[in-house]
PDB file of C-alpha atoms in Angstrom:
ATOM      1  CA  MET A 184      45.398 235.337  92.009  1.00  0.00           C
ATOM      2  CA  PRO A 185      42.129 237.132  91.174  1.00  0.00           C
ATOM      3  CA  GLN A 186      42.390 240.909  91.377  1.00  0.00           C
ATOM      4  CA  THR A 187      39.097 242.210  92.767  1.00  0.00           C
ATOM      5  CA  ILE A 188      35.838 241.043  94.288  1.00  0.00           C
ATOM      6  CA  ALA A 189      32.807 243.205  95.096  1.00  0.00           C
ATOM      7  CA  VAL A 190      30.475 242.689  98.042  1.00  0.00           C
ATOM      8  CA  ILE A 191      27.027 244.228  97.608  1.00  0.00           C
ATOM      9  CA  GLY A 192      25.686 245.636 100.860  1.00  0.00           C
ATOM     10  CA  ALA A 193      27.603 247.143 103.778  1.00  0.00           C
ATOM     11  CA  GLY A 194      25.334 245.819 106.523  1.00  0.00           C
ATOM     12  CA  GLU A 195      26.497 243.354 109.145  1.00  0.00           C
ATOM     13  CA  LEU A 196      26.557 240.392 106.753  1.00  0.00           C
ATOM     14  CA  GLY A 197      28.256 242.269 103.906  1.00  0.00           C
ATOM     15  CA  ALA A 198      30.895 243.812 106.164  1.00  0.00           C
ATOM     16  CA  THR A 199      31.641 240.454 107.783  1.00  0.00           C
ATOM     17  CA  LEU A 200      31.959 238.803 104.390  1.00  0.00           C
ATOM     18  CA  ALA A 201      34.262 241.592 103.156  1.00  0.00           C
ATOM     19  CA  ARG A 202      36.473 241.211 106.242  1.00  0.00           C
ATOM     20  CA  ARG A 203      36.680 237.442 105.792  1.00  0.00           C
ATOM     21  CA  LEU A 204      37.544 237.837 102.104  1.00  0.00           C
ATOM     22  CA  ALA A 205      40.222 240.412 102.932  1.00  0.00           C
ATOM     23  CA  ALA A 206      41.725 238.229 105.664  1.00  0.00           C
ATOM     24  CA  GLY A 207      41.773 235.237 103.316  1.00  0.00           C
ATOM     25  CA  GLU A 208      44.120 237.141 100.965  1.00  0.00           C
ATOM     26  CA  THR A 209      42.647 235.389  97.934  1.00  0.00           C
ATOM     27  CA  PHE A 210      41.955 238.781  96.342  1.00  0.00           C
ATOM     28  CA  ARG A 211      44.129 241.880  96.101  1.00  0.00           C
ATOM     29  CA  ARG A 212      41.189 244.266  96.469  1.00  0.00           C
ATOM     30  CA  VAL A 213      37.764 243.992  98.089  1.00  0.00           C
ATOM     31  CA  LEU A 214      35.083 246.514  97.142  1.00  0.00           C
ATOM     32  CA  LEU A 215      32.254 247.071  99.606  1.00  0.00           C
ATOM     33  CA  LEU A 216      29.325 248.646  97.738  1.00  0.00           C
ATOM     34  CA  ASP A 217      26.164 250.123  99.264  1.00  0.00           C
ATOM     35  CA  PRO A 218      23.626 252.864  98.410  1.00  0.00           C
ATOM     36  CA  ASP A 219      24.733 254.539 101.671  1.00  0.00           C
ATOM     37  CA  VAL A 220      28.235 255.520 100.547  1.00  0.00           C
ATOM     38  CA  GLY A 221      29.279 256.824 103.959  1.00  0.00           C
ATOM     39  CA  LYS A 222      28.419 253.506 105.578  1.00  0.00           C
ATOM     40  CA  ALA A 223      30.321 251.548 102.908  1.00  0.00           C
ATOM     41  CA  LYS A 224      33.409 253.748 103.195  1.00  0.00           C
ATOM     42  CA  GLY A 225      33.338 253.659 106.998  1.00  0.00           C
ATOM     43  CA  LYS A 226      33.082 249.872 107.194  1.00  0.00           C
ATOM     44  CA  ALA A 227      35.780 249.493 104.528  1.00  0.00           C
ATOM     45  CA  LEU A 228      38.100 251.773 106.510  1.00  0.00           C
ATOM     46  CA  ASP A 229      37.473 249.747 109.677  1.00  0.00           C
ATOM     47  CA  ILE A 230      38.355 246.540 107.827  1.00  0.00           C
ATOM     48  CA  LEU A 231      41.415 248.093 106.175  1.00  0.00           C
ATOM     49  CA  GLN A 232      42.725 249.353 109.519  1.00  0.00           C
ATOM     50  CA  SER A 233      42.329 245.907 111.086  1.00  0.00           C
ATOM     51  CA  GLY A 234      44.722 244.454 108.490  1.00  0.00           C
ATOM     52  CA  PRO A 235      47.956 244.970 110.443  1.00  0.00           C
ATOM     53  CA  VAL A 236      46.395 243.459 113.578  1.00  0.00           C
ATOM     54  CA  GLU A 237      44.970 240.458 111.710  1.00  0.00           C
ATOM     55  CA  SER A 238      48.045 240.123 109.436  1.00  0.00           C
ATOM     56  CA  PHE A 239      46.568 240.813 106.001  1.00  0.00           C
ATOM     57  CA  ASP A 240      47.356 243.486 103.431  1.00  0.00           C
ATOM     58  CA  THR A 241      44.359 243.258 101.094  1.00  0.00           C
ATOM     59  CA  PHE A 242      43.123 246.692  99.990  1.00  0.00           C
ATOM     60  CA  VAL A 243      39.504 247.305 101.043  1.00  0.00           C
ATOM     61  CA  GLU A 244      37.501 250.175  99.560  1.00  0.00           C
ATOM     62  CA  GLY A 245      33.915 251.361 100.001  1.00  0.00           C
ATOM     63  CA  GLY A 246      31.850 252.937  97.280  1.00  0.00           C
ATOM     64  CA  PRO A 247      28.405 253.656  95.904  1.00  0.00           C
ATOM     65  CA  LEU A 248      26.063 251.038  94.568  1.00  0.00           C
ATOM     66  CA  ASP A 249      24.661 252.684  91.433  1.00  0.00           C
ATOM     67  CA  ALA A 250      21.319 251.128  90.620  1.00  0.00           C
TER      68      ALA A 250
END
């Protein structure tokens, strides 16, 4: 199983993709990267907290996109 995948952009499309990747449980960790760190961390936390409801345990983390 691959360890980590990064999604660039924490907008609607990026966040949806990160949630789908997390729910698929193909990866152990999903990184959501965006220049707006607060947005990336907030969306990642929302996805992480939906894990028990949607029955997945993939770790989701938000962080900065360093250009």
